[in-house]
Amino acid sequence: MTQSGIQSASNSANTDSRIWGILAIAVGTQAAGSIVSQGIYILVPFWREAFGVTLASASLAVTVMNGVQIITMYSFGRTIDMYGERKVVGLAMTAMAAAMAATALFVDNLVSLLICMAFLGGTYSAVQPGGTRAVMRWFPPHKRGIATGFRQAAVPFGTMIAAAVLPYFAVHYGWHSAAWVGAGVSMFGALLFWGLYREPDSIATQTATPLPLKTLIRTVGEEKNFWPVLRLGIAMSAFQFTFTAHMISYLTDHFRIDIVLAALLFALTQFVGIPGRVLLPWLSDYYRPEKRAHSLAFISLIAVGTTVLLTLLPATMPMAAILLLLVLLGFFGIGWFPLYLLEIAEAAPKNSIASTVAFASTICLAVMALGPYLFGLIADWLGYQAAWFSLIAPVLITAGQLLQSRPPQ
């Protein structure tokens, strides 16, 4: 091998080792953010008991956190494009730690809790666009799928950790101790990203001026698949978070499954979603890198097709059949998201990656908040079959539209 060839191979090996190190940092940061944000859902029953309020009132902690996240995400995305993900995500996670520390120190009623949760949601909104921008800037196109998959797998993984750890602390040492755990995890994520993450060498000293929102929408709209992908992402966001909210109730109401067993089956669907978020984008990278949008559409159709079968099963169906469908639902119904996120990010102008991701995520977050409520209303008025149909139909329509579009040459 020539000297130049040896040098090239050495540079390639160094680059590979760096990008996987960057991915480890991004995954760790995302997992830390997920532990804290998803931990709020888990702590709701403890706050209900501590403050002597109704479950609906205690659940306002989640509503406020998500609502402020929706409001602030685009602004954070734009700020990340201007100043870089390292500074903004590091500061945001430090602020998350401060919000959880304030919760542990000062919260003694529902109003003060909601103030802290608003601050927490407003700062957590930087994590998603910042991490996605890091992957886009560091990874070549043929490795972005697997990188995005690993990073997004950190979300259900962090949720599992929160479910395993936070109730233990809340039961044995009080909910304040669980809030301190959240503060510590947030601070760990901040130190990890701020201390170890580095901007790519070629653009480390550059600052970008992201496009104004109207110009950004017009620019990404020129990408043929952007709007079809976004529409499918909106439909799938409603689908995923609605079955997350209602699947346990459906299993108990329709199949007469004990609620404890139903919860275990639901937990299995979440667990299966972790390898789904890694394997599906890896398979897309390996076999169909130029047809990622079509792969997203096929995965979405498998997810809703599985749901159709689940809703058509008679109440006397054997547990093995129910279990198989739930495994498929978890694998595809949760595993779809990295491909969607990557398609959105790759459609973005280079100076507005975080802004584009934040714009799309804001819309999806709003649908995530409304979907479970609307599903519940339809189920109450017309029954589960009508509710499932209303959830599945938008996915069928938008996936079909995406499949009709031709992949880029």
mmCIF file of C-alpha atoms in Angstrom:
data_model
loop_
_atom_site.group_PDB
_atom_site.id
_atom_site.type_symbol
_atom_site.label_atom_id
_atom_site.label_comp_id
_atom_site.label_asym_id
_atom_site.label_seq_id
_atom_site.Cartn_x
_atom_site.Cartn_y
_atom_site.Cartn_z
ATOM 1 C CA MET A 1 0.000 0.000 0.000
ATOM 2 C CA THR A 2 1.319 3.477 -0.853
ATOM 3 C CA GLN A 3 2.042 6.092 1.793
ATOM 4 C CA SER A 4 -1.007 8.074 0.710
ATOM 5 C CA GLY A 5 -3.134 4.929 0.899
ATOM 6 C CA ILE A 6 -1.906 4.204 4.421
ATOM 7 C CA GLN A 7 -2.632 7.790 5.419
ATOM 8 C CA SER A 8 -6.130 7.599 3.912
ATOM 9 C CA ALA A 9 -6.903 4.336 5.721
ATOM 10 C CA SER A 10 -5.623 5.825 8.981
ATOM 11 C CA ASN A 11 -7.774 8.938 8.563
ATOM 12 C CA SER A 12 -10.821 6.768 7.779
ATOM 13 C CA ALA A 13 -10.255 4.663 10.909
ATOM 14 C CA ASN A 14 -9.846 7.791 13.037
ATOM 15 C CA THR A 15 -13.006 9.280 11.561
ATOM 16 C CA ASP A 16 -14.971 6.086 12.242
ATOM 17 C CA SER A 17 -13.794 5.976 15.852
ATOM 18 C CA ARG A 18 -14.758 9.631 16.306
ATOM 19 C CA ILE A 19 -18.246 9.338 14.855
ATOM 20 C CA TRP A 20 -19.104 6.321 17.002
ATOM 21 C CA GLY A 21 -17.816 8.196 20.028
ATOM 22 C CA ILE A 22 -20.046 11.111 19.051
ATOM 23 C CA LEU A 23 -22.975 8.693 18.740
ATOM 24 C CA ALA A 24 -22.317 7.314 22.230
ATOM 25 C CA ILE A 25 -22.439 10.860 23.606
ATOM 26 C CA ALA A 26 -25.658 11.641 21.714
ATOM 27 C CA VAL A 27 -27.298 8.393 22.888
ATOM 28 C CA GLY A 28 -26.275 9.005 26.512
ATOM 29 C CA THR A 29 -27.597 12.555 26.401
ATOM 30 C CA GLN A 30 -30.896 11.486 24.850
ATOM 31 C CA ALA A 31 -31.313 8.693 27.410
ATOM 32 C CA ALA A 32 -30.688 11.145 30.251
ATOM 33 C CA GLY A 33 -33.266 13.560 28.859
ATOM 34 C CA SER A 34 -35.765 10.749 28.430
ATOM 35 C CA ILE A 35 -35.290 9.489 32.000
ATOM 36 C CA VAL A 36 -36.151 12.945 33.323
ATOM 37 C CA SER A 37 -38.989 13.919 30.976
ATOM 38 C CA GLN A 38 -40.697 10.510 30.945
ATOM 39 C CA GLY A 39 -40.131 10.256 34.675
ATOM 40 C CA ILE A 40 -42.685 13.023 35.126
ATOM 41 C CA TYR A 41 -45.411 10.639 33.896
ATOM 42 C CA ILE A 42 -44.264 8.089 36.464
ATOM 43 C CA LEU A 43 -44.279 10.540 39.376
ATOM 44 C CA VAL A 44 -47.856 11.748 38.784
ATOM 45 C CA PRO A 45 -49.453 9.259 41.259
ATOM 46 C CA PHE A 46 -46.988 10.302 43.967
ATOM 47 C CA TRP A 47 -47.811 13.990 43.486
ATOM 48 C CA ARG A 48 -51.507 13.164 43.525
ATOM 49 C CA GLU A 49 -51.133 11.617 46.967
ATOM 50 C CA ALA A 50 -48.704 14.226 48.292
ATOM 51 C CA PHE A 51 -50.863 17.239 47.376
ATOM 52 C CA GLY A 52 -54.260 15.595 47.895
ATOM 53 C CA VAL A 53 -55.531 16.417 44.404
ATOM 54 C CA THR A 54 -57.401 14.464 41.762
ATOM 55 C CA LEU A 55 -55.602 12.363 39.190
ATOM 56 C CA ALA A 56 -56.628 14.819 36.482
ATOM 57 C CA SER A 57 -55.152 17.724 38.453
ATOM 58 C CA ALA A 58 -51.893 15.878 39.105
ATOM 59 C CA SER A 59 -51.711 14.968 35.409
ATOM 60 C CA LEU A 60 -51.559 18.661 34.592
ATOM 61 C CA ALA A 61 -47.838 18.333 35.355
ATOM 62 C CA VAL A 62 -47.497 16.294 32.142
ATOM 63 C CA THR A 63 -49.835 18.565 30.174
ATOM 64 C CA VAL A 64 -47.938 21.715 31.147
ATOM 65 C CA MET A 65 -44.541 20.134 30.460
ATOM 66 C CA ASN A 66 -45.591 19.006 26.981
ATOM 67 C CA GLY A 67 -47.467 22.218 26.217
ATOM 68 C CA VAL A 68 -44.494 24.458 26.917
ATOM 69 C CA GLN A 69 -42.261 22.062 24.989
ATOM 70 C CA ILE A 70 -44.480 22.596 21.949
ATOM 71 C CA ILE A 71 -44.263 26.372 22.341
ATOM 72 C CA THR A 72 -40.487 26.559 22.723
ATOM 73 C CA MET A 73 -39.169 23.816 20.425
ATOM 74 C CA TYR A 74 -38.927 25.839 17.224
ATOM 75 C CA SER A 75 -37.170 28.706 19.000
ATOM 76 C CA PHE A 76 -34.635 26.266 20.438
ATOM 77 C CA GLY A 77 -34.114 24.676 17.028
ATOM 78 C CA ARG A 78 -33.377 28.069 15.512
ATOM 79 C CA THR A 79 -31.012 28.907 18.377
ATOM 80 C CA ILE A 80 -29.148 25.627 17.848
ATOM 81 C CA ASP A 81 -28.683 26.440 14.155
ATOM 82 C CA MET A 82 -27.271 29.837 15.128
ATOM 83 C CA TYR A 83 -24.942 28.890 17.997
ATOM 84 C CA GLY A 84 -24.335 25.149 17.689
ATOM 85 C CA GLU A 85 -25.767 22.125 19.466
ATOM 86 C CA ARG A 86 -22.979 21.795 22.057
ATOM 87 C CA LYS A 87 -23.631 25.094 23.809
ATOM 88 C CA VAL A 88 -27.405 25.096 23.546
ATOM 89 C CA VAL A 89 -28.052 21.471 24.533
ATOM 90 C CA GLY A 90 -25.497 21.684 27.348
ATOM 91 C CA LEU A 91 -27.137 24.809 28.777
ATOM 92 C CA ALA A 92 -30.643 23.406 28.271
ATOM 93 C CA MET A 93 -29.876 20.220 30.193
ATOM 94 C CA THR A 94 -28.270 22.269 32.950
ATOM 95 C CA ALA A 95 -31.529 24.218 33.127
ATOM 96 C CA MET A 96 -33.440 20.916 33.281
ATOM 97 C CA ALA A 97 -31.316 19.948 36.285
ATOM 98 C CA ALA A 98 -32.151 23.304 37.894
ATOM 99 C CA ALA A 99 -35.874 22.708 37.272
ATOM 100 C CA MET A 100 -35.748 19.300 38.958
ATOM 101 C CA ALA A 101 -33.661 20.645 41.853
ATOM 102 C CA ALA A 102 -36.212 23.442 42.339
ATOM 103 C CA THR A 103 -38.959 20.800 42.297
ATOM 104 C CA ALA A 104 -37.202 18.881 45.071
ATOM 105 C CA LEU A 105 -36.429 21.983 47.154
ATOM 106 C CA PHE A 106 -39.412 24.287 46.816
ATOM 107 C CA VAL A 107 -42.493 22.467 45.502
ATOM 108 C CA ASP A 108 -45.129 21.943 48.175
ATOM 109 C CA ASN A 109 -48.350 22.417 46.179
ATOM 110 C CA LEU A 110 -49.729 21.895 42.697
ATOM 111 C CA VAL A 111 -49.179 25.467 41.494
ATOM 112 C CA SER A 112 -45.464 25.477 42.298
ATOM 113 C CA LEU A 113 -45.148 22.046 40.699
ATOM 114 C CA LEU A 114 -46.689 23.287 37.450
ATOM 115 C CA ILE A 115 -44.295 26.241 37.337
ATOM 116 C CA CYS A 116 -41.306 23.897 37.608
ATOM 117 C CA MET A 117 -42.754 21.536 35.007
ATOM 118 C CA ALA A 118 -43.255 24.425 32.588
ATOM 119 C CA PHE A 119 -39.580 25.313 32.935
ATOM 120 C CA LEU A 120 -38.579 21.690 32.518
ATOM 121 C CA GLY A 121 -40.606 21.212 29.327
ATOM 122 C CA GLY A 122 -39.339 24.468 27.875
ATOM 123 C CA THR A 123 -35.716 23.400 28.251
ATOM 124 C CA TYR A 124 -36.091 19.714 27.307
ATOM 125 C CA SER A 125 -37.287 20.812 23.867
ATOM 126 C CA ALA A 126 -33.647 21.474 22.856
ATOM 127 C CA VAL A 127 -32.563 17.831 23.136
ATOM 128 C CA GLN A 128 -34.283 16.371 20.060
ATOM 129 C CA PRO A 129 -33.254 18.949 17.422
ATOM 130 C CA GLY A 130 -29.762 19.230 18.920
ATOM 131 C CA GLY A 131 -29.092 15.502 18.841
ATOM 132 C CA THR A 132 -30.488 15.126 15.329
ATOM 133 C CA ARG A 133 -28.298 17.961 14.062
ATOM 134 C CA ALA A 134 -25.241 16.291 15.606
ATOM 135 C CA VAL A 135 -25.965 13.068 13.686
ATOM 136 C CA MET A 136 -26.529 14.939 10.423
ATOM 137 C CA ARG A 137 -23.274 16.864 10.741
ATOM 138 C CA TRP A 138 -21.059 13.952 11.762
ATOM 139 C CA PHE A 139 -22.378 10.912 9.901
ATOM 140 C CA PRO A 140 -22.212 10.191 6.160
ATOM 141 C CA PRO A 141 -25.587 9.472 4.525
ATOM 142 C CA HIS A 142 -25.111 5.690 4.427
ATOM 143 C CA LYS A 143 -24.645 5.558 8.221
ATOM 144 C CA ARG A 144 -27.245 8.086 9.333
ATOM 145 C CA GLY A 145 -30.032 5.519 9.584
ATOM 146 C CA ILE A 146 -28.288 3.302 12.123
ATOM 147 C CA ALA A 147 -26.994 6.344 14.029
ATOM 148 C CA THR A 148 -30.460 7.899 14.240
ATOM 149 C CA GLY A 149 -31.901 4.523 15.207
ATOM 150 C CA PHE A 150 -29.534 4.095 18.151
ATOM 151 C CA ARG A 151 -30.168 7.640 19.341
ATOM 152 C CA GLN A 152 -33.942 7.268 19.140
ATOM 153 C CA ALA A 153 -33.790 3.870 20.861
ATOM 154 C CA ALA A 154 -32.510 5.810 23.854
ATOM 155 C CA VAL A 155 -36.009 7.264 24.330
ATOM 156 C CA PRO A 156 -37.846 4.017 25.260
ATOM 157 C CA PHE A 157 -34.663 2.809 26.972
ATOM 158 C CA GLY A 158 -34.651 5.902 29.189
ATOM 159 C CA THR A 159 -38.349 5.419 29.874
ATOM 160 C CA MET A 160 -37.664 1.870 31.069
ATOM 161 C CA ILE A 161 -34.918 3.090 33.403
ATOM 162 C CA ALA A 162 -37.192 5.782 34.816
ATOM 163 C CA ALA A 163 -39.955 3.234 35.425
ATOM 164 C CA ALA A 164 -37.519 0.924 37.221
ATOM 165 C CA VAL A 165 -35.693 3.496 39.359
ATOM 166 C CA LEU A 166 -37.895 6.479 40.203
ATOM 167 C CA PRO A 167 -40.771 4.614 41.940
ATOM 168 C CA TYR A 168 -38.233 2.846 44.175
ATOM 169 C CA PHE A 169 -36.823 6.160 45.390
ATOM 170 C CA ALA A 170 -40.275 7.731 45.697
ATOM 171 C CA VAL A 171 -41.627 4.841 47.794
ATOM 172 C CA HIS A 172 -38.608 4.388 50.063
ATOM 173 C CA TYR A 173 -37.299 7.958 50.408
ATOM 174 C CA GLY A 174 -40.150 10.205 49.260
ATOM 175 C CA TRP A 175 -40.886 11.815 45.909
ATOM 176 C CA HIS A 176 -38.370 14.597 46.628
ATOM 177 C CA SER A 177 -35.574 12.037 46.365
ATOM 178 C CA ALA A 178 -36.874 10.950 42.958
ATOM 179 C CA ALA A 179 -36.780 14.589 41.846
ATOM 180 C CA TRP A 180 -33.153 14.797 43.035
ATOM 181 C CA VAL A 181 -32.376 11.734 40.939
ATOM 182 C CA GLY A 182 -33.852 13.559 37.957
ATOM 183 C CA ALA A 183 -31.710 16.605 38.702
ATOM 184 C CA GLY A 184 -28.602 14.435 38.905
ATOM 185 C CA VAL A 185 -29.378 12.625 35.654
ATOM 186 C CA SER A 186 -29.987 15.947 33.871
ATOM 187 C CA MET A 187 -26.696 17.315 35.125
ATOM 188 C CA PHE A 188 -24.921 14.168 33.982
ATOM 189 C CA GLY A 189 -26.409 14.632 30.496
ATOM 190 C CA ALA A 190 -25.317 18.278 30.447
ATOM 191 C CA LEU A 191 -21.753 17.460 31.481
ATOM 192 C CA LEU A 192 -21.589 14.572 29.026
ATOM 193 C CA PHE A 193 -22.666 16.644 26.023
ATOM 194 C CA TRP A 194 -20.971 19.906 26.941
ATOM 195 C CA GLY A 195 -17.801 18.272 28.159
ATOM 196 C CA LEU A 196 -17.225 15.593 25.512
ATOM 197 C CA TYR A 197 -19.139 16.568 22.386
ATOM 198 C CA ARG A 198 -17.292 18.611 19.775
ATOM 199 C CA GLU A 199 -18.503 20.341 16.626
ATOM 200 C CA PRO A 200 -17.132 18.851 13.374
ATOM 201 C CA ASP A 201 -13.667 20.293 12.695
ATOM 202 C CA SER A 202 -14.517 21.810 9.333
ATOM 203 C CA ILE A 203 -17.334 23.965 10.704
ATOM 204 C CA ALA A 204 -16.489 24.264 14.390
ATOM 205 C CA THR A 205 -15.803 27.994 14.140
ATOM 206 C CA GLN A 206 -18.671 28.822 11.797
ATOM 207 C CA THR A 207 -21.996 30.288 12.813
ATOM 208 C CA ALA A 208 -25.091 29.860 10.690
ATOM 209 C CA THR A 209 -27.979 32.177 10.017
ATOM 210 C CA PRO A 210 -31.029 29.918 9.864
ATOM 211 C CA LEU A 211 -33.784 30.706 7.423
ATOM 212 C CA PRO A 212 -36.858 32.614 8.649
ATOM 213 C CA LEU A 213 -39.828 30.318 9.197
ATOM 214 C CA LYS A 214 -41.741 31.323 6.039
ATOM 215 C CA THR A 215 -38.642 30.940 3.883
ATOM 216 C CA LEU A 216 -37.807 27.634 5.571
ATOM 217 C CA ILE A 217 -41.279 26.224 4.887
ATOM 218 C CA ARG A 218 -41.092 27.320 1.265
ATOM 219 C CA THR A 219 -37.578 25.871 0.847
ATOM 220 C CA VAL A 220 -38.217 22.442 2.378
ATOM 221 C CA GLY A 221 -41.524 22.302 0.534
ATOM 222 C CA GLU A 222 -39.558 22.222 -2.722
ATOM 223 C CA GLU A 223 -38.257 18.788 -1.695
ATOM 224 C CA LYS A 224 -40.698 16.417 -3.356
ATOM 225 C CA ASN A 225 -41.118 14.046 -0.404
ATOM 226 C CA PHE A 226 -41.070 16.555 2.465
ATOM 227 C CA TRP A 227 -44.808 17.196 2.779
ATOM 228 C CA PRO A 228 -45.838 13.564 2.163
ATOM 229 C CA VAL A 229 -43.296 12.414 4.785
ATOM 230 C CA LEU A 230 -44.446 15.073 7.240
ATOM 231 C CA ARG A 231 -48.101 14.140 6.776
ATOM 232 C CA LEU A 232 -47.311 10.488 7.398
ATOM 233 C CA GLY A 233 -45.233 11.447 10.445
ATOM 234 C CA ILE A 234 -48.174 13.397 11.850
ATOM 235 C CA ALA A 235 -50.521 10.453 11.297
ATOM 236 C CA MET A 236 -48.047 7.980 12.815
ATOM 237 C CA SER A 237 -47.386 10.238 15.811
ATOM 238 C CA ALA A 238 -51.098 10.238 16.576
ATOM 239 C CA PHE A 239 -51.178 6.474 16.038
ATOM 240 C CA GLN A 240 -48.208 5.624 18.273
ATOM 241 C CA PHE A 241 -49.081 7.823 21.222
ATOM 242 C CA THR A 242 -52.768 6.951 21.098
ATOM 243 C CA PHE A 243 -52.174 3.219 21.258
ATOM 244 C CA THR A 244 -49.642 3.967 24.018
ATOM 245 C CA ALA A 245 -52.351 5.745 25.992
ATOM 246 C CA HIS A 246 -55.225 3.318 25.338
ATOM 247 C CA MET A 247 -53.815 -0.147 24.665
ATOM 248 C CA ILE A 248 -53.979 -1.317 28.291
ATOM 249 C CA SER A 249 -57.621 -0.266 28.526
ATOM 250 C CA TYR A 250 -58.424 -1.970 25.228
ATOM 251 C CA LEU A 251 -56.796 -5.230 26.309
ATOM 252 C CA THR A 252 -58.773 -5.256 29.568
ATOM 253 C CA ASP A 253 -62.100 -4.153 28.016
ATOM 254 C CA HIS A 254 -62.083 -6.267 24.857
ATOM 255 C CA PHE A 255 -60.098 -9.379 25.776
ATOM 256 C CA ARG A 256 -60.978 -9.326 29.504
ATOM 257 C CA ILE A 257 -57.281 -9.553 30.412
ATOM 258 C CA ASP A 258 -56.296 -8.791 33.991
ATOM 259 C CA ILE A 259 -54.959 -5.251 34.228
ATOM 260 C CA VAL A 260 -51.601 -6.361 35.665
ATOM 261 C CA LEU A 261 -51.084 -8.796 32.788
ATOM 262 C CA ALA A 262 -52.275 -6.157 30.316
ATOM 263 C CA ALA A 263 -49.684 -3.746 31.677
ATOM 264 C CA LEU A 264 -46.961 -6.386 31.292
ATOM 265 C CA LEU A 265 -48.025 -7.023 27.690
ATOM 266 C CA PHE A 266 -47.937 -3.297 27.017
ATOM 267 C CA ALA A 267 -44.467 -3.059 28.563
ATOM 268 C CA LEU A 268 -43.375 -5.773 26.143
ATOM 269 C CA THR A 269 -44.489 -3.679 23.166
ATOM 270 C CA GLN A 270 -42.344 -0.798 24.462
ATOM 271 C CA PHE A 271 -39.364 -3.108 24.965
ATOM 272 C CA VAL A 272 -39.644 -4.509 21.445
ATOM 273 C CA GLY A 273 -39.660 -0.949 20.136
ATOM 274 C CA ILE A 274 -36.015 -0.534 21.216
ATOM 275 C CA PRO A 275 -34.542 -3.047 18.725
ATOM 276 C CA GLY A 276 -37.148 -1.871 16.214
ATOM 277 C CA ARG A 277 -35.700 1.624 16.283
ATOM 278 C CA VAL A 278 -32.219 0.242 15.615
ATOM 279 C CA LEU A 279 -32.860 -2.596 13.170
ATOM 280 C CA LEU A 280 -35.375 -0.923 10.856
ATOM 281 C CA PRO A 281 -33.158 2.061 9.946
ATOM 282 C CA TRP A 282 -30.138 -0.257 9.682
ATOM 283 C CA LEU A 283 -32.004 -2.470 7.220
ATOM 284 C CA SER A 284 -33.032 0.618 5.278
ATOM 285 C CA ASP A 285 -29.430 1.837 5.147
ATOM 286 C CA TYR A 286 -28.203 -1.554 4.010
ATOM 287 C CA TYR A 287 -30.829 -2.600 1.478
ATOM 288 C CA ARG A 288 -32.818 0.489 0.422
ATOM 289 C CA PRO A 289 -30.806 3.661 1.221
ATOM 290 C CA GLU A 290 -32.233 5.495 -1.798
ATOM 291 C CA LYS A 291 -35.835 4.521 -0.926
ATOM 292 C CA ARG A 292 -35.968 5.418 2.757
ATOM 293 C CA ALA A 293 -39.297 7.256 2.427
ATOM 294 C CA HIS A 294 -40.906 4.228 0.808
ATOM 295 C CA SER A 295 -39.517 2.033 3.592
ATOM 296 C CA LEU A 296 -41.155 4.384 6.100
ATOM 297 C CA ALA A 297 -44.488 3.981 4.314
ATOM 298 C CA PHE A 298 -44.246 0.162 4.280
ATOM 299 C CA ILE A 299 -43.333 0.066 7.992
ATOM 300 C CA SER A 300 -46.314 2.298 8.802
ATOM 301 C CA LEU A 301 -48.658 0.055 6.830
ATOM 302 C CA ILE A 302 -47.396 -3.025 8.679
ATOM 303 C CA ALA A 303 -48.015 -1.261 11.997
ATOM 304 C CA VAL A 304 -51.598 -0.311 11.206
ATOM 305 C CA GLY A 305 -52.256 -3.657 9.509
ATOM 306 C CA THR A 306 -51.226 -5.373 12.717
ATOM 307 C CA THR A 307 -53.610 -3.114 14.614
ATOM 308 C CA VAL A 308 -56.448 -4.021 12.259
ATOM 309 C CA LEU A 309 -55.857 -7.699 12.994
ATOM 310 C CA LEU A 310 -55.735 -6.992 16.717
ATOM 311 C CA THR A 311 -59.067 -5.160 16.632
ATOM 312 C CA LEU A 312 -60.703 -7.965 14.615
ATOM 313 C CA LEU A 313 -59.670 -10.755 16.988
ATOM 314 C CA PRO A 314 -62.541 -12.203 18.998
ATOM 315 C CA ALA A 315 -62.404 -11.823 22.749
ATOM 316 C CA THR A 316 -61.754 -15.563 23.105
ATOM 317 C CA MET A 317 -58.573 -15.514 21.002
ATOM 318 C CA PRO A 318 -55.602 -17.437 22.493
ATOM 319 C CA MET A 319 -53.037 -15.359 24.356
ATOM 320 C CA ALA A 320 -50.274 -16.471 21.961
ATOM 321 C CA ALA A 321 -51.989 -14.717 19.031
ATOM 322 C CA ILE A 322 -52.475 -11.528 21.020
ATOM 323 C CA LEU A 323 -48.860 -11.620 22.146
ATOM 324 C CA LEU A 324 -47.567 -12.068 18.572
ATOM 325 C CA LEU A 325 -49.545 -9.094 17.301
ATOM 326 C CA LEU A 326 -48.388 -6.910 20.194
ATOM 327 C CA VAL A 327 -44.756 -7.790 19.460
ATOM 328 C CA LEU A 328 -45.219 -6.804 15.813
ATOM 329 C CA LEU A 329 -47.030 -3.652 16.858
ATOM 330 C CA GLY A 330 -44.202 -2.634 19.176
ATOM 331 C CA PHE A 331 -41.482 -3.407 16.623
ATOM 332 C CA PHE A 332 -43.041 -1.471 13.747
ATOM 333 C CA GLY A 333 -45.355 0.939 15.590
ATOM 334 C CA ILE A 334 -42.472 2.351 17.649
ATOM 335 C CA GLY A 335 -39.570 1.533 15.309
ATOM 336 C CA TRP A 336 -40.836 3.810 12.492
ATOM 337 C CA PHE A 337 -39.704 7.096 14.033
ATOM 338 C CA PRO A 338 -35.936 7.218 13.196
ATOM 339 C CA LEU A 339 -36.628 6.842 9.477
ATOM 340 C CA TYR A 340 -39.148 9.669 9.623
ATOM 341 C CA LEU A 341 -36.828 11.934 11.588
ATOM 342 C CA LEU A 342 -33.968 11.282 9.201
ATOM 343 C CA GLU A 343 -36.087 12.026 6.133
ATOM 344 C CA ILE A 344 -37.124 15.357 7.664
ATOM 345 C CA ALA A 345 -33.540 16.258 8.605
ATOM 346 C CA GLU A 346 -32.133 15.359 5.191
ATOM 347 C CA ALA A 347 -34.688 17.616 3.493
ATOM 348 C CA ALA A 348 -33.480 20.559 5.564
ATOM 349 C CA PRO A 349 -31.105 23.277 4.343
ATOM 350 C CA LYS A 350 -27.689 22.820 5.952
ATOM 351 C CA ASN A 351 -28.003 26.048 7.928
ATOM 352 C CA SER A 352 -31.466 25.148 9.259
ATOM 353 C CA ILE A 353 -31.345 21.456 10.220
ATOM 354 C CA ALA A 354 -32.399 21.942 13.849
ATOM 355 C CA SER A 355 -35.034 24.508 12.828
ATOM 356 C CA THR A 356 -36.571 22.067 10.339
ATOM 357 C CA VAL A 357 -36.587 19.181 12.825
ATOM 358 C CA ALA A 358 -38.086 21.457 15.477
ATOM 359 C CA PHE A 359 -40.781 22.710 13.080
ATOM 360 C CA ALA A 360 -41.839 19.159 12.172
ATOM 361 C CA SER A 361 -41.584 17.939 15.776
ATOM 362 C CA THR A 362 -43.753 20.796 17.033
ATOM 363 C CA ILE A 363 -46.603 19.732 14.767
ATOM 364 C CA CYS A 364 -46.218 16.088 15.764
ATOM 365 C CA LEU A 365 -46.150 16.988 19.466
ATOM 366 C CA ALA A 366 -49.437 18.847 19.130
ATOM 367 C CA VAL A 367 -51.019 15.807 17.478
ATOM 368 C CA MET A 368 -49.548 13.523 20.164
ATOM 369 C CA ALA A 369 -51.318 15.645 22.785
ATOM 370 C CA LEU A 370 -54.696 15.656 21.002
ATOM 371 C CA GLY A 371 -54.779 12.106 19.623
ATOM 372 C CA PRO A 372 -55.424 10.140 22.824
ATOM 373 C CA TYR A 373 -58.178 12.549 23.900
ATOM 374 C CA LEU A 374 -60.004 12.394 20.548
ATOM 375 C CA PHE A 375 -59.660 8.598 20.457
ATOM 376 C CA GLY A 376 -61.237 8.408 23.906
ATOM 377 C CA LEU A 377 -64.144 10.585 22.826
ATOM 378 C CA ILE A 378 -64.850 8.456 19.751
ATOM 379 C CA ALA A 379 -64.537 5.232 21.757
ATOM 380 C CA ASP A 380 -67.006 6.568 24.347
ATOM 381 C CA TRP A 381 -69.540 7.656 21.702
ATOM 382 C CA LEU A 382 -69.174 5.026 18.967
ATOM 383 C CA GLY A 383 -67.080 2.189 20.406
ATOM 384 C CA TYR A 384 -63.529 0.971 19.982
ATOM 385 C CA GLN A 385 -63.940 -0.165 16.372
ATOM 386 C CA ALA A 386 -64.823 3.341 15.193
ATOM 387 C CA ALA A 387 -62.024 4.814 17.278
ATOM 388 C CA TRP A 388 -59.414 2.461 15.811
ATOM 389 C CA PHE A 389 -60.653 3.181 12.297
ATOM 390 C CA SER A 390 -60.335 6.933 12.847
ATOM 391 C CA LEU A 391 -56.743 6.371 13.964
ATOM 392 C CA ILE A 392 -55.765 3.978 11.172
ATOM 393 C CA ALA A 393 -57.393 5.752 8.207
ATOM 394 C CA PRO A 394 -55.017 8.778 8.164
ATOM 395 C CA VAL A 395 -51.998 6.445 8.144
ATOM 396 C CA LEU A 396 -53.419 4.426 5.237
ATOM 397 C CA ILE A 397 -54.078 7.586 3.230
ATOM 398 C CA THR A 398 -50.741 9.308 3.887
ATOM 399 C CA ALA A 399 -48.677 6.133 3.456
ATOM 400 C CA GLY A 400 -50.415 5.493 0.135
ATOM 401 C CA GLN A 401 -49.621 9.023 -1.024
ATOM 402 C CA LEU A 402 -45.963 8.573 -0.081
ATOM 403 C CA LEU A 403 -45.714 5.268 -1.950
ATOM 404 C CA GLN A 404 -47.061 6.946 -5.088
ATOM 405 C CA SER A 405 -44.178 9.404 -5.090
ATOM 406 C CA ARG A 406 -41.001 8.399 -6.860
ATOM 407 C CA PRO A 407 -37.776 8.234 -4.842
ATOM 408 C CA PRO A 408 -35.100 10.809 -5.675
ATOM 409 C CA GLN A 409 -32.686 9.771 -8.378
#
